[in-house]
């Protein structure tokens, strides 16, 4: 919202004319650590604001994991402004609705129209997209205006100079450092002077993608792909989300369940058989979908409190994305918040004309973003409880309320 208000106030209309063509009159050398969705969005916005970007990434190749991601209107609106609207429309799927179902019977307990209605209400569409496609979209946008250095893990930082030291021993200097290095951020420790302890939520997430071709032949599954919705099956302590990606040729599955000793990692593998056993009490249609899973990723879900600050006292380092506000995926807003951060910091730094403004602008960035991201962190945590209620009076009351809202929606 803040990004949008700022952008509207600037009269932004398209990717080629970001910030109304305004560039900072003082151009900085900015080091961004981390080539995730947040780092790439920041590279684009800050380069468009007139700064020189060096992006340091520890991995040896560019890309993202094999999983889907939800792109809500607060983000698709920004992406459209950045000139990505048409490409996004081609490579993403626009779901018609979200449907909530009871896990054991498949009974529909909740329904909200999305599709065109979402665009009408929020001014931009809701999309589902493959993470690798999303990452490539942002990479192609940012790449022409940044210097990317792969295999460049940052192992030390001097906040006063400021500079970072790479694993090779090389020191990279800049005027400003942005830590977009994710949930286990090294830069966060430098900013806080301590680590931010993580609390186990007790949940882990399996993620898998299956082809949808067989679903067209099955009368029970056909609708999931031919009239694509996001479907959420809610169960005690678990839930399953399913949605189509890649021109509806693939179905993305996210399965939240009690953690049984997994690790917090994008790339850790899980056992498809264990996953099927864990969800064997879900309705028969779910069993048909899970039967098609060959391999899964498994991510341990950890919760973290909002940080007291995102800006180092030197005023030369700031955090962005998961490094400053990691959140649980129950509202699908982690990457969304990182991309909004990028839009705000880019806009602010397009006004830079003097070195003395760097620290105040970083604090303004934090002030503009803090409350919204902290609230999103908190509401994401709350959704875990709502989705995972044990069978009984509270669950019945939840389902009753959802049904009332659904009837109103369907009228
Ligand atoms: P990351 O994507 O983690 O990127 C950090 C980068 O920094 C990585 O490339 C890493 O290699 C690099 N790096 C780390 N340390 C160093 C170092 N020392 N030196 C150099 N490089 C380094 N969000 C949504 O908006 N919608 C969703 O539908 C959604 N679904 C999700 C589902 C699950 C199961 C989970 C777990 C999360 C989900 N999220 C979703 C959250 C979202 O994926 C994250 O919030 C987002 O990826 C954070 O982006 P980032 O750029 O801040 O960090």
PDB file of C-alpha atoms in Angstrom, residues 40 43-44 47 53 55 136-148:
ATOM      1  CA  UNK A  40      16.647  -8.790  -7.802  1.00  0.00           C
ATOM      2  CA  UNK A  43      18.629  -4.240  -7.967  1.00  0.00           C
ATOM      3  CA  UNK A  44      16.014  -3.152 -10.500  1.00  0.00           C
ATOM      4  CA  UNK A  47      19.394   0.982 -10.628  1.00  0.00           C
ATOM      5  CA  UNK A  53      24.548  -2.067  -8.492  1.00  0.00           C
ATOM      6  CA  UNK A  55      24.863  -8.043  -6.713  1.00  0.00           C
ATOM      7  CA  UNK A 136      13.889 -15.367 -14.376  1.00  0.00           C
ATOM      8  CA  UNK A 137      11.361 -12.585 -14.981  1.00  0.00           C
ATOM      9  CA  UNK A 138      13.004 -10.389 -12.342  1.00  0.00           C
ATOM     10  CA  UNK A 139      16.500 -11.461 -13.352  1.00  0.00           C
ATOM     11  CA  UNK A 140      15.943 -10.490 -17.001  1.00  0.00           C
ATOM     12  CA  UNK A 141      14.588  -7.141 -15.826  1.00  0.00           C
ATOM     13  CA  UNK A 142      17.463  -6.321 -13.477  1.00  0.00           C
ATOM     14  CA  UNK A 143      20.406  -7.946 -15.320  1.00  0.00           C
ATOM     15  CA  UNK A 144      21.171  -5.212 -17.893  1.00  0.00           C
ATOM     16  CA  UNK A 145      21.719  -2.651 -15.139  1.00  0.00           C
ATOM     17  CA  UNK A 146      23.707  -4.562 -12.561  1.00  0.00           C
ATOM     18  CA  UNK A 147      26.965  -6.390 -12.155  1.00  0.00           C
ATOM     19  CA  UNK A 148      26.233  -9.915 -10.919  1.00  0.00           C
TER      20      UNK A 148
END
